[in-house]
CSV table of N, CA and C in Angstrom, one decimal:
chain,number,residue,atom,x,y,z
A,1,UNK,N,12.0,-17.9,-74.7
A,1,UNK,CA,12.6,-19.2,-74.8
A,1,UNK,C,12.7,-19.8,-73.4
A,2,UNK,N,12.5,-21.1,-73.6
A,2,UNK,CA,12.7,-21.7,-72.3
A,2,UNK,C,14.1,-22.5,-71.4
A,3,UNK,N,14.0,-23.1,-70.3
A,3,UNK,CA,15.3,-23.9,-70.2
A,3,UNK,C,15.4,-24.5,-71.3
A,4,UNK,N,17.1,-24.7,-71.2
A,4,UNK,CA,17.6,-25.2,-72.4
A,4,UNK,C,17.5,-24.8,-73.7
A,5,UNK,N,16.2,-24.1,-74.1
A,5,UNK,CA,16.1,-23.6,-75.3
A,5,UNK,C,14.4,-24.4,-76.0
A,6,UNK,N,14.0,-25.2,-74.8
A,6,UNK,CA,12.3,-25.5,-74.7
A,6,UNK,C,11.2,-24.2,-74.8
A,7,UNK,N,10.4,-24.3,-75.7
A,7,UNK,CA,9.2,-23.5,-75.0
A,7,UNK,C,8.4,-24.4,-74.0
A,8,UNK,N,8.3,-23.3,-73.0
A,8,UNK,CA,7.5,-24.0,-71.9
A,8,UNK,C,6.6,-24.7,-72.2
A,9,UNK,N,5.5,-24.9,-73.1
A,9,UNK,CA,4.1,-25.8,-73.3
A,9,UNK,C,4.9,-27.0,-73.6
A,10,UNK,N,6.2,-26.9,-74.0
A,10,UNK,CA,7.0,-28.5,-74.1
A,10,UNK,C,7.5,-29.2,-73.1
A,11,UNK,N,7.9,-28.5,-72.4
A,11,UNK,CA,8.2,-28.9,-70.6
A,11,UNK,C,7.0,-29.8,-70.6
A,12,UNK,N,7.2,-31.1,-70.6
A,12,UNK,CA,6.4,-32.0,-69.9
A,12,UNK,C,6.7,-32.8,-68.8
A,13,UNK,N,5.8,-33.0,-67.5
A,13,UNK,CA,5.7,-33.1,-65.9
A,13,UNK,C,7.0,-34.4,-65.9
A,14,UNK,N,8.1,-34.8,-65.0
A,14,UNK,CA,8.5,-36.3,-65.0
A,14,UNK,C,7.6,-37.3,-64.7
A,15,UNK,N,8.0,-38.1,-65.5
A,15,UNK,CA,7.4,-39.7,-65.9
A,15,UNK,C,8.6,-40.7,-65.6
A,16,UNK,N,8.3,-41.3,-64.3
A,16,UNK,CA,9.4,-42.4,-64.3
A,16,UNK,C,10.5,-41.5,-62.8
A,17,UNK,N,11.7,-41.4,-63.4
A,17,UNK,CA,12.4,-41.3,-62.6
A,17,UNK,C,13.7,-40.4,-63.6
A,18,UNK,N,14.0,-39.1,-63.3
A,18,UNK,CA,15.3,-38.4,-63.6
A,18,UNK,C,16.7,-38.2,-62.5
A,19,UNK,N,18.0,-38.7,-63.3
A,19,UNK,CA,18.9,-38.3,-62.5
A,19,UNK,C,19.6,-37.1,-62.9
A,20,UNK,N,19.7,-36.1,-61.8
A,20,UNK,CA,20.6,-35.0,-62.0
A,20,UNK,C,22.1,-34.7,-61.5
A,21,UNK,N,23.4,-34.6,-62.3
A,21,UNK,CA,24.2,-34.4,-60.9
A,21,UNK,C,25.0,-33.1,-61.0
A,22,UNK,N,24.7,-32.3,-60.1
A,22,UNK,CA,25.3,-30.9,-60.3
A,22,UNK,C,26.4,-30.7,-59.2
A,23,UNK,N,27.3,-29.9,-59.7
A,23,UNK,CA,29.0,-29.7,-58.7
A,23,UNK,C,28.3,-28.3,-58.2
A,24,UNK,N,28.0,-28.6,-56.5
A,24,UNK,CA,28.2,-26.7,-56.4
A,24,UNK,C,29.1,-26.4,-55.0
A,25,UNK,N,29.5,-25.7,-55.1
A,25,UNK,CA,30.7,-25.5,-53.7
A,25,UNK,C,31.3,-26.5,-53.0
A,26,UNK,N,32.0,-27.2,-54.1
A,26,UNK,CA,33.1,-28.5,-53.7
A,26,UNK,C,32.4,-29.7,-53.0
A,27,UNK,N,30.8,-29.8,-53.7
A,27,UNK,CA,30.3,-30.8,-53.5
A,27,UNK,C,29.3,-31.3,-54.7
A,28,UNK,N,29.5,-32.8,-54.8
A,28,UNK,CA,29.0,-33.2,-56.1
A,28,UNK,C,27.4,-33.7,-55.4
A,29,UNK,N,26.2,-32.9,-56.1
A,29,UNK,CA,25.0,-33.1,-55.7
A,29,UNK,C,24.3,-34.2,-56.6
A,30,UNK,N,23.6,-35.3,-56.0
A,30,UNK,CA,23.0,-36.4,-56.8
A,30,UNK,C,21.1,-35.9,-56.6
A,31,UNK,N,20.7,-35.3,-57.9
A,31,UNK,CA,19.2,-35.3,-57.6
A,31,UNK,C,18.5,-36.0,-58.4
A,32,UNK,N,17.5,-37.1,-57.3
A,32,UNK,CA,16.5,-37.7,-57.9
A,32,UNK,C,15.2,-37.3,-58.4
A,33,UNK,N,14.9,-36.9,-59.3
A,33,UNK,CA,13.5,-36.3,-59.8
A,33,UNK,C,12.5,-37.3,-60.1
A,34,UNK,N,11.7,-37.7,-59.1
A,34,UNK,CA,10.6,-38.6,-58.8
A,34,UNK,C,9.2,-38.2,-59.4
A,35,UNK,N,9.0,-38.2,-60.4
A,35,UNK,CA,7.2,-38.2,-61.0
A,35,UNK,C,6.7,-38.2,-59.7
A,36,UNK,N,5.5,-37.3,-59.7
A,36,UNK,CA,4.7,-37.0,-58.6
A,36,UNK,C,3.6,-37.8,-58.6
A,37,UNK,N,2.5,-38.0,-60.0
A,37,UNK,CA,1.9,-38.6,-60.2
A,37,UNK,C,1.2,-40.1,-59.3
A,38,UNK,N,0.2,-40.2,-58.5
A,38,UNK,CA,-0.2,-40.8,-57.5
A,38,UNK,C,0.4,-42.3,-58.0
A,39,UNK,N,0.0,-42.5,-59.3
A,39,UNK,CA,0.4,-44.1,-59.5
A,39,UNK,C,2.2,-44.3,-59.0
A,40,UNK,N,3.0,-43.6,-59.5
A,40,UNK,CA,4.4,-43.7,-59.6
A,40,UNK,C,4.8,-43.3,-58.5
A,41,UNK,N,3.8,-42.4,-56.6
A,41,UNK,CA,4.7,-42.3,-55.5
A,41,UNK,C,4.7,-43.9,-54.9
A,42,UNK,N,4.4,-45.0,-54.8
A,42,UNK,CA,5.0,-46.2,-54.7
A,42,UNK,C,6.3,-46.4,-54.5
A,43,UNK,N,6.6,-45.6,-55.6
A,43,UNK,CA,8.1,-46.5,-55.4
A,43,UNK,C,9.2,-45.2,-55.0
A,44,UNK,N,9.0,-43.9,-54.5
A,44,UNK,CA,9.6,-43.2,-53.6
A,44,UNK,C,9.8,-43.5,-52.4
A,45,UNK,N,9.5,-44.5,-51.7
A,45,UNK,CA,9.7,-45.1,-50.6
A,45,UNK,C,11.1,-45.2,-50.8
A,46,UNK,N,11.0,-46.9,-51.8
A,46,UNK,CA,12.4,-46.9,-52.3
A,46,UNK,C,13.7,-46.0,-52.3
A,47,UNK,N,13.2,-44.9,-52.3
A,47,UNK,CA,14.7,-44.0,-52.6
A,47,UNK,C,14.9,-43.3,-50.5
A,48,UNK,N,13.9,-43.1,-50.2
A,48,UNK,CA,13.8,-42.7,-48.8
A,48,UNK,C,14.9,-42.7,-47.6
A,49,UNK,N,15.5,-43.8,-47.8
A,49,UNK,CA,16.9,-44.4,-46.7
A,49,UNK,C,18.3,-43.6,-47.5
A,50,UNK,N,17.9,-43.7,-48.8
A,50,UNK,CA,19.4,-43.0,-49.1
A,50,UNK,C,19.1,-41.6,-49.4
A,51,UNK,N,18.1,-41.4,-49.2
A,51,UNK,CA,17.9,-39.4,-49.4
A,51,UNK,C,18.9,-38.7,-48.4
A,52,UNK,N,19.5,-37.6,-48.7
A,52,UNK,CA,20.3,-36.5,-47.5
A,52,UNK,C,19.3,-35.6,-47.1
A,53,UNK,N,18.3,-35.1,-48.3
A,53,UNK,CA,17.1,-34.0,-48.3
A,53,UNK,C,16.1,-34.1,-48.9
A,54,UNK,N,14.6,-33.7,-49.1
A,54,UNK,CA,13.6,-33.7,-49.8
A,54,UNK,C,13.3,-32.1,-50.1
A,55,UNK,N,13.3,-32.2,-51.2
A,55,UNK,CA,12.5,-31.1,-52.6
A,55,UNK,C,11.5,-31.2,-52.9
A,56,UNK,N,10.4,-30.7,-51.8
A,56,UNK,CA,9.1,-30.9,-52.5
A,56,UNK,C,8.9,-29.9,-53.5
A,57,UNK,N,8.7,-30.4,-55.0
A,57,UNK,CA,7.9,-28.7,-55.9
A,57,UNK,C,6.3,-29.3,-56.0
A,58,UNK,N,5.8,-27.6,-55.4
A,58,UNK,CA,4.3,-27.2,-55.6
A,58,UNK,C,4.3,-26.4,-56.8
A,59,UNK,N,3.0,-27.0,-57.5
A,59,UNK,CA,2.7,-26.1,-58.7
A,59,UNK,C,1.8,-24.8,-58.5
A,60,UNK,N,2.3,-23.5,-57.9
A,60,UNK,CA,1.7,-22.5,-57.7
A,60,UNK,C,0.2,-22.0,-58.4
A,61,UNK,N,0.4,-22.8,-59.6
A,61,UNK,CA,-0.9,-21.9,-60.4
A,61,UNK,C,-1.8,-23.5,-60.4
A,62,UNK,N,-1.7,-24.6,-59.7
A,62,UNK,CA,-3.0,-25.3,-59.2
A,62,UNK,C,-3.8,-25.3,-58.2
A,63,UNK,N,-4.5,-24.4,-57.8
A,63,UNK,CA,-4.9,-24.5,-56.2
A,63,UNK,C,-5.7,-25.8,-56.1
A,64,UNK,N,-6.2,-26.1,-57.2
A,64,UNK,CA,-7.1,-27.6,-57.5
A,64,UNK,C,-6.6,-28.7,-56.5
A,65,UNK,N,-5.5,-28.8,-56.8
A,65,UNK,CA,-4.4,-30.1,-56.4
A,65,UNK,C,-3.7,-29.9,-54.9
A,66,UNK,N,-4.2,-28.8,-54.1
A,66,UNK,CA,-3.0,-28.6,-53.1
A,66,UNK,C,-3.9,-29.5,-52.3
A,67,UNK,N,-5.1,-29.5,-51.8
A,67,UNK,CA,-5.4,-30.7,-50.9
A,67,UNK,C,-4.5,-31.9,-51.2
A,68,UNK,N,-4.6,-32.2,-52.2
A,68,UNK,CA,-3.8,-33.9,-52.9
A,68,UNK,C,-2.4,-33.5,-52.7
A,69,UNK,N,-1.7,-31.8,-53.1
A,69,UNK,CA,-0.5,-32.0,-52.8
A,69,UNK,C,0.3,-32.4,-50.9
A,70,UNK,N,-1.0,-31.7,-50.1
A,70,UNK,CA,-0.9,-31.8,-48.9
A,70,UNK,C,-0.6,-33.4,-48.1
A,71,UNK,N,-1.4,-33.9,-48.5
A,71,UNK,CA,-1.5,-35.3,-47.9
A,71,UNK,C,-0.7,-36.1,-48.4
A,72,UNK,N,0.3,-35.9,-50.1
A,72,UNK,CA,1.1,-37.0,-50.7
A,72,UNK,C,2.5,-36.1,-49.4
A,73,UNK,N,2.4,-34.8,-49.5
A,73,UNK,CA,3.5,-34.5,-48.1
A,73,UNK,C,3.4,-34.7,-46.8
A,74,UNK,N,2.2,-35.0,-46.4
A,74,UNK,CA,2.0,-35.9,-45.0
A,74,UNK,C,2.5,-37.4,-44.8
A,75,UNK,N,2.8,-37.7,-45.8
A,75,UNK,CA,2.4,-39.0,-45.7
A,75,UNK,C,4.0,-39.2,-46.1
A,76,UNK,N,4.6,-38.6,-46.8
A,76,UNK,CA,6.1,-38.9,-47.3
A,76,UNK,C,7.0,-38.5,-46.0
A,77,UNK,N,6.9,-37.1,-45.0
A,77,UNK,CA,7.1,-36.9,-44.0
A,77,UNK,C,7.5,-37.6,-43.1
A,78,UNK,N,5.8,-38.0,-43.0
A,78,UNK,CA,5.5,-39.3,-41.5
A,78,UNK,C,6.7,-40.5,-41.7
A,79,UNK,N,6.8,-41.0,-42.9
A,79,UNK,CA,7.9,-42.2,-43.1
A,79,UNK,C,9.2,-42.1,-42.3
A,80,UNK,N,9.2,-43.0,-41.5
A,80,UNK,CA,10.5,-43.1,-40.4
A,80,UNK,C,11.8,-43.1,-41.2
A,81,UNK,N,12.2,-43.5,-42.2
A,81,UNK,CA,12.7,-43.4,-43.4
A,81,UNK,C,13.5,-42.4,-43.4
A,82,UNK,N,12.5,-40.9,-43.2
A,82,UNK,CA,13.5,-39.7,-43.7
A,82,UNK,C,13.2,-38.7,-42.1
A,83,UNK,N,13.1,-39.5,-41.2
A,83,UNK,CA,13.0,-38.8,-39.7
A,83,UNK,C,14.4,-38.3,-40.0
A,84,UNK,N,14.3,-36.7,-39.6
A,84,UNK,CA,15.0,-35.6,-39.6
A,84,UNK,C,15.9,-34.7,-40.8
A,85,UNK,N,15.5,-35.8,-42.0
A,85,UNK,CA,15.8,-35.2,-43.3
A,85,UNK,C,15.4,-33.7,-43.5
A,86,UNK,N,16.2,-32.9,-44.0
A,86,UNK,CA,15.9,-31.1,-44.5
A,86,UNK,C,15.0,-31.6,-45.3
A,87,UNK,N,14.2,-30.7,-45.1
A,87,UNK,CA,13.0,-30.5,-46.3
A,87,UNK,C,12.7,-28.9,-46.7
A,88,UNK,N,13.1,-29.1,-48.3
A,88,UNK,CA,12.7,-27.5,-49.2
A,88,UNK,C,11.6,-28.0,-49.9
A,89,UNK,N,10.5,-27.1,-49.3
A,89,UNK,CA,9.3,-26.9,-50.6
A,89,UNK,C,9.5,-25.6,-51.2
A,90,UNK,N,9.2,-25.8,-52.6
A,90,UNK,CA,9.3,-25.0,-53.3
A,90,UNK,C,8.1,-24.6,-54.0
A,91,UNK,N,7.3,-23.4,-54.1
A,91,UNK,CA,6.5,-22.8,-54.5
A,91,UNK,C,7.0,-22.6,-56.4
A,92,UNK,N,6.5,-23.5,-57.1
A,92,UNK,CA,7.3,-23.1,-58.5
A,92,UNK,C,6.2,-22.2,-58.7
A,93,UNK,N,6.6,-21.8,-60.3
A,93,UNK,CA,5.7,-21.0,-61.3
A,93,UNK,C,5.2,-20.0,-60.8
A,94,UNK,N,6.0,-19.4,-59.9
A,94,UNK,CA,6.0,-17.8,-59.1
A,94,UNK,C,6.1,-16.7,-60.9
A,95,UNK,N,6.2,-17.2,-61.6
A,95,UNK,CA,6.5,-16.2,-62.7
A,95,UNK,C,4.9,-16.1,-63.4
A,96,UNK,N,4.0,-16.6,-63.1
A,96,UNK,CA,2.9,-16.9,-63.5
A,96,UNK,C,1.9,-15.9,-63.1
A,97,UNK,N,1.2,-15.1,-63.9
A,97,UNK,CA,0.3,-14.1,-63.1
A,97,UNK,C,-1.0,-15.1,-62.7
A,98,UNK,N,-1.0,-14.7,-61.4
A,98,UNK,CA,-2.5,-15.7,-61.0
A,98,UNK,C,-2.1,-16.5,-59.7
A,99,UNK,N,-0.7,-16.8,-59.7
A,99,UNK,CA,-0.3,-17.9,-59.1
A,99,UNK,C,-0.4,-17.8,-58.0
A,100,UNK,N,-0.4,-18.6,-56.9
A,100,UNK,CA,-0.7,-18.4,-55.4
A,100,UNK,C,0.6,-18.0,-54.6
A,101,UNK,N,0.7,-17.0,-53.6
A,101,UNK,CA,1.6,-16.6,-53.2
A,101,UNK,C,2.4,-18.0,-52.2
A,102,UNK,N,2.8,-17.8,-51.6
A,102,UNK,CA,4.0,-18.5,-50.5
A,102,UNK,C,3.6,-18.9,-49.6
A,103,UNK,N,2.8,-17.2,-48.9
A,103,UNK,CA,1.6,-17.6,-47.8
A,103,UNK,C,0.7,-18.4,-47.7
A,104,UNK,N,-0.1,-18.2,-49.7
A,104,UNK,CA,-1.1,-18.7,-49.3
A,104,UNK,C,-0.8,-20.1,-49.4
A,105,UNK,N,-0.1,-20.9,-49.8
A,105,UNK,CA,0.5,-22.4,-50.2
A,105,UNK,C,0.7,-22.7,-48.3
A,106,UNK,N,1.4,-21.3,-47.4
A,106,UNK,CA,2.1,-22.3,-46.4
A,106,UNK,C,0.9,-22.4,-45.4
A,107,UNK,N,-0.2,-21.5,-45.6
A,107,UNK,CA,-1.4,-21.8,-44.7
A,107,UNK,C,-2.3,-23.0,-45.2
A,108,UNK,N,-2.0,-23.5,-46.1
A,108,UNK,CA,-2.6,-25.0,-46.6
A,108,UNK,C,-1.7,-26.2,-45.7
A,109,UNK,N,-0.6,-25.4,-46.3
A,109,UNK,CA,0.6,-26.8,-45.3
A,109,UNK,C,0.7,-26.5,-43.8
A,110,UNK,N,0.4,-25.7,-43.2
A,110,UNK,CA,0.6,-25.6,-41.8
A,110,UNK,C,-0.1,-26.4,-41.1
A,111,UNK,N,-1.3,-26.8,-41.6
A,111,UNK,CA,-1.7,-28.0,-40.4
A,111,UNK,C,-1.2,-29.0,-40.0
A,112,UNK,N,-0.2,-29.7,-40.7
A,112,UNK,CA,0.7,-30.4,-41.0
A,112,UNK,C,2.2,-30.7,-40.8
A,113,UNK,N,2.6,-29.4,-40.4
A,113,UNK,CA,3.9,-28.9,-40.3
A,113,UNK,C,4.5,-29.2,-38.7
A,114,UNK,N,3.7,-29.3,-37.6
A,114,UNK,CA,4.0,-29.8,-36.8
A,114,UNK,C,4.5,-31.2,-36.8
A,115,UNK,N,4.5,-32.2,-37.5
A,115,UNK,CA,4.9,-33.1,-37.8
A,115,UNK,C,6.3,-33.2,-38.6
A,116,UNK,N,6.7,-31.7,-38.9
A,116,UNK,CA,8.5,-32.0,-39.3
A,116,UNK,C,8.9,-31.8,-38.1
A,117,UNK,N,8.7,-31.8,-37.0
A,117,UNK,CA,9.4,-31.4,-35.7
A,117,UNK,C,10.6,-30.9,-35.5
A,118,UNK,N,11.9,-31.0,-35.1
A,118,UNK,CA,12.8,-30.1,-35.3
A,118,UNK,C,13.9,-29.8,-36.6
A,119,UNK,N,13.4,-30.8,-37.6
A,119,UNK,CA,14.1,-30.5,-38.7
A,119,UNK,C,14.2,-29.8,-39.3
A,120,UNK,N,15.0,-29.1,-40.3
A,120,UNK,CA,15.6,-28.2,-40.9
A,120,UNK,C,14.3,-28.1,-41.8
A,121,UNK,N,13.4,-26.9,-42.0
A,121,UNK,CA,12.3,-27.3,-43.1
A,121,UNK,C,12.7,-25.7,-43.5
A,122,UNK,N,11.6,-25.2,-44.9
A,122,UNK,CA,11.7,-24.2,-45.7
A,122,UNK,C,10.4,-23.9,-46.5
A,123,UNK,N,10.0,-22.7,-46.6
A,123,UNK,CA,9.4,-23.0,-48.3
A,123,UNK,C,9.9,-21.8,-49.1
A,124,UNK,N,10.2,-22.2,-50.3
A,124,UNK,CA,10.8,-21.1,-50.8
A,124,UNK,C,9.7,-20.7,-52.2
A,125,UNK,N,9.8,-19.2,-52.9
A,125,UNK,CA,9.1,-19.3,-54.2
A,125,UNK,C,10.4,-19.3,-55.4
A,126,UNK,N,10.1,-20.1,-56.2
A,126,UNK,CA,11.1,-20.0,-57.4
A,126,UNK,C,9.7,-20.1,-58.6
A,127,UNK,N,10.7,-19.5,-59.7
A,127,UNK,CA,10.4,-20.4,-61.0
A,127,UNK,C,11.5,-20.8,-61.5
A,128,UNK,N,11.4,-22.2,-61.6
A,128,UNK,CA,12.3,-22.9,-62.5
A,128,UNK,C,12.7,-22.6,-63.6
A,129,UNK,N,11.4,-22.4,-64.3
A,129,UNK,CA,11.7,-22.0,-66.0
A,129,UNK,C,12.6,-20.9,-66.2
A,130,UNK,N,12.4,-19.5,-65.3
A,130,UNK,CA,13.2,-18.6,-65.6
A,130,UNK,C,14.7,-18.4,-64.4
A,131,UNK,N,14.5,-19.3,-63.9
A,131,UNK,CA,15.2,-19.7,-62.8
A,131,UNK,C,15.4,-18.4,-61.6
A,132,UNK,N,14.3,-18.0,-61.4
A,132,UNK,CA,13.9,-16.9,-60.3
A,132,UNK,C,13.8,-17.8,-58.9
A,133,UNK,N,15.2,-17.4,-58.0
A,133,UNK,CA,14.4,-17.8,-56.8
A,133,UNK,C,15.2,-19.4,-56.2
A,134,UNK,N,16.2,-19.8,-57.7
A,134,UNK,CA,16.8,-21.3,-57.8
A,134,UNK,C,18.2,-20.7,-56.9
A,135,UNK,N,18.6,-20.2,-56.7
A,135,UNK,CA,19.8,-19.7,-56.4
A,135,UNK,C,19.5,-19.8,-54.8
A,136,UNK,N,19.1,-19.3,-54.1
A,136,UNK,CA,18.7,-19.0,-52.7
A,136,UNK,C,18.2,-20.5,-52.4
A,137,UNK,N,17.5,-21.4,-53.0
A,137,UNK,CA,17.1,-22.7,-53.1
A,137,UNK,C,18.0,-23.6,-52.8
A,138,UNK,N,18.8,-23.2,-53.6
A,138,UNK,CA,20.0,-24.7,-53.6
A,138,UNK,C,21.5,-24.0,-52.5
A,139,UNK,N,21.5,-22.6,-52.3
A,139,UNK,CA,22.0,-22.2,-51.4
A,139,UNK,C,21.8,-22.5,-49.6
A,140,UNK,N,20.3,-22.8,-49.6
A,140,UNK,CA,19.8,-23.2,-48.6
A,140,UNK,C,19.8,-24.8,-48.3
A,141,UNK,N,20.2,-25.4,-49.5
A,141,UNK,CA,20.0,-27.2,-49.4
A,141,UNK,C,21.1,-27.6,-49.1
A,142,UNK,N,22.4,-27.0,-49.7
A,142,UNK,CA,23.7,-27.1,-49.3
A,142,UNK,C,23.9,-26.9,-48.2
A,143,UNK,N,23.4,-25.9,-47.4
A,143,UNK,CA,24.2,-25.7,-46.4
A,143,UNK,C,23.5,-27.2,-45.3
A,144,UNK,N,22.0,-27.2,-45.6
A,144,UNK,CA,21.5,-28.1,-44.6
A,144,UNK,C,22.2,-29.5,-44.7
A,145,UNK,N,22.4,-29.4,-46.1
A,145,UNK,CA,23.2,-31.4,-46.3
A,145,UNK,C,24.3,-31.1,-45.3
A,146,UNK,N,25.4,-30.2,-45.8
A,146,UNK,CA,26.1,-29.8,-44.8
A,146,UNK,C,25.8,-30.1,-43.3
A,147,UNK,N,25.4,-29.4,-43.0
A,147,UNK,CA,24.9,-29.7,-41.5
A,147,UNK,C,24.3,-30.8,-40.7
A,148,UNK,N,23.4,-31.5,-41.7
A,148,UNK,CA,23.3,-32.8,-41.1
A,148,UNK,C,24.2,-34.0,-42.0
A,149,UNK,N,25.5,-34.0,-42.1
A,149,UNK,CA,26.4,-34.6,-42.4
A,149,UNK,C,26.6,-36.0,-40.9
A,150,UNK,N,25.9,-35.7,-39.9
A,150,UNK,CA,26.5,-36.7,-39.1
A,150,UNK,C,25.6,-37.5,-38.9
A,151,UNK,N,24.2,-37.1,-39.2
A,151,UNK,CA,23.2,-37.7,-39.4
A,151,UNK,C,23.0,-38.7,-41.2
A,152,UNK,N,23.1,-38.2,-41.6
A,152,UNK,CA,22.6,-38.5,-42.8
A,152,UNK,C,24.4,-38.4,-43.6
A,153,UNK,N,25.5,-39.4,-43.5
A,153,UNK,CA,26.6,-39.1,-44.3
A,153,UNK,C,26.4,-38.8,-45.4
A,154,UNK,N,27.6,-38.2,-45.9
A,154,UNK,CA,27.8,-38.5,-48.1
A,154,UNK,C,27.9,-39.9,-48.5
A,155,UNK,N,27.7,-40.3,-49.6
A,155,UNK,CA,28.0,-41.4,-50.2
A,155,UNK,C,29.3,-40.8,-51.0
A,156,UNK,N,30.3,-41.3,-50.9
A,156,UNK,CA,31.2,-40.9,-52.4
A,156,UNK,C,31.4,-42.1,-53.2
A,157,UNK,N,31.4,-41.7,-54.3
A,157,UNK,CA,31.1,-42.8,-55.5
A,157,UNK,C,31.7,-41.7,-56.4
């Protein structure tokens, strides 16, 4: 069984825009879940100024798409927008036999990587579906929102 109680082949990719808001260690987290899909990054710009951090998820079992995933992260990076924002990539679908390790995902992104220059970056492996790997993930986001608090305030609402 899947999250929630989905079988995975029902898990379909986001379309549009999802809001999440989770309480974890006396702070209320707002996540935007942005469709990745080339027509729909357009309008991720728009969210850019009010971001605290970016979540990139990689789909471990496409190696097809990591050129394409490469360059939509070059290019979201570069935006003066989120100069010095934490950035977690996340290697999903680690639970998948086949899938590409960590390494081999961060030797795709390393050519690239000189361009986060001193900010807080990561890549982590999870699977979401069985939630392997989410723990350490969101352990690691908290503390960086935390820390760049004087850069990037809270909104409270």
């Amino acid at each position: 069984m899947g999250v929630a109680g989905l079988q995975p082949d029902k898990i379909a990719p986001t379309v549009g825009l999802n809001i999440g808001r989770v309480d974890i260690k006396s702070s209320r987290i707002n996540f935007w879940d942005l469709g990745g899909q080339s027509e729909l990054q357009p309008i991720w710009e728009r969210y850019y100024s009010e971001c605290h951090a970016i979540v990139f998820v990689v789909d471990s079992t496409d190696p097809k798409r990591l050129d394409e995933c490469r360059d939509t992260f070059e290019k979201m990076i570069t935006n003066d927008a989120v100069e010095g924002v934490p950035v977690l990539m996340l290697a999903n679908k680690q639970d998948v036999h086949g899938a590409l390790r960590v390494e081999e995902i961060k030797e795709v992104f390393n050519k690239i990587a000189v361009k986060l220059g001193a900010r807080d970056s990561r890549v982590l492996s999870v699977s979401a579906l069985e939630g392997i790997g989410v723990e350490e993930a969101i352990d690691w986001l908290v503390l960086r929102l935390q820390r760049n608090k004087i850069n990037r305030p809270p909104v409270f609402r």
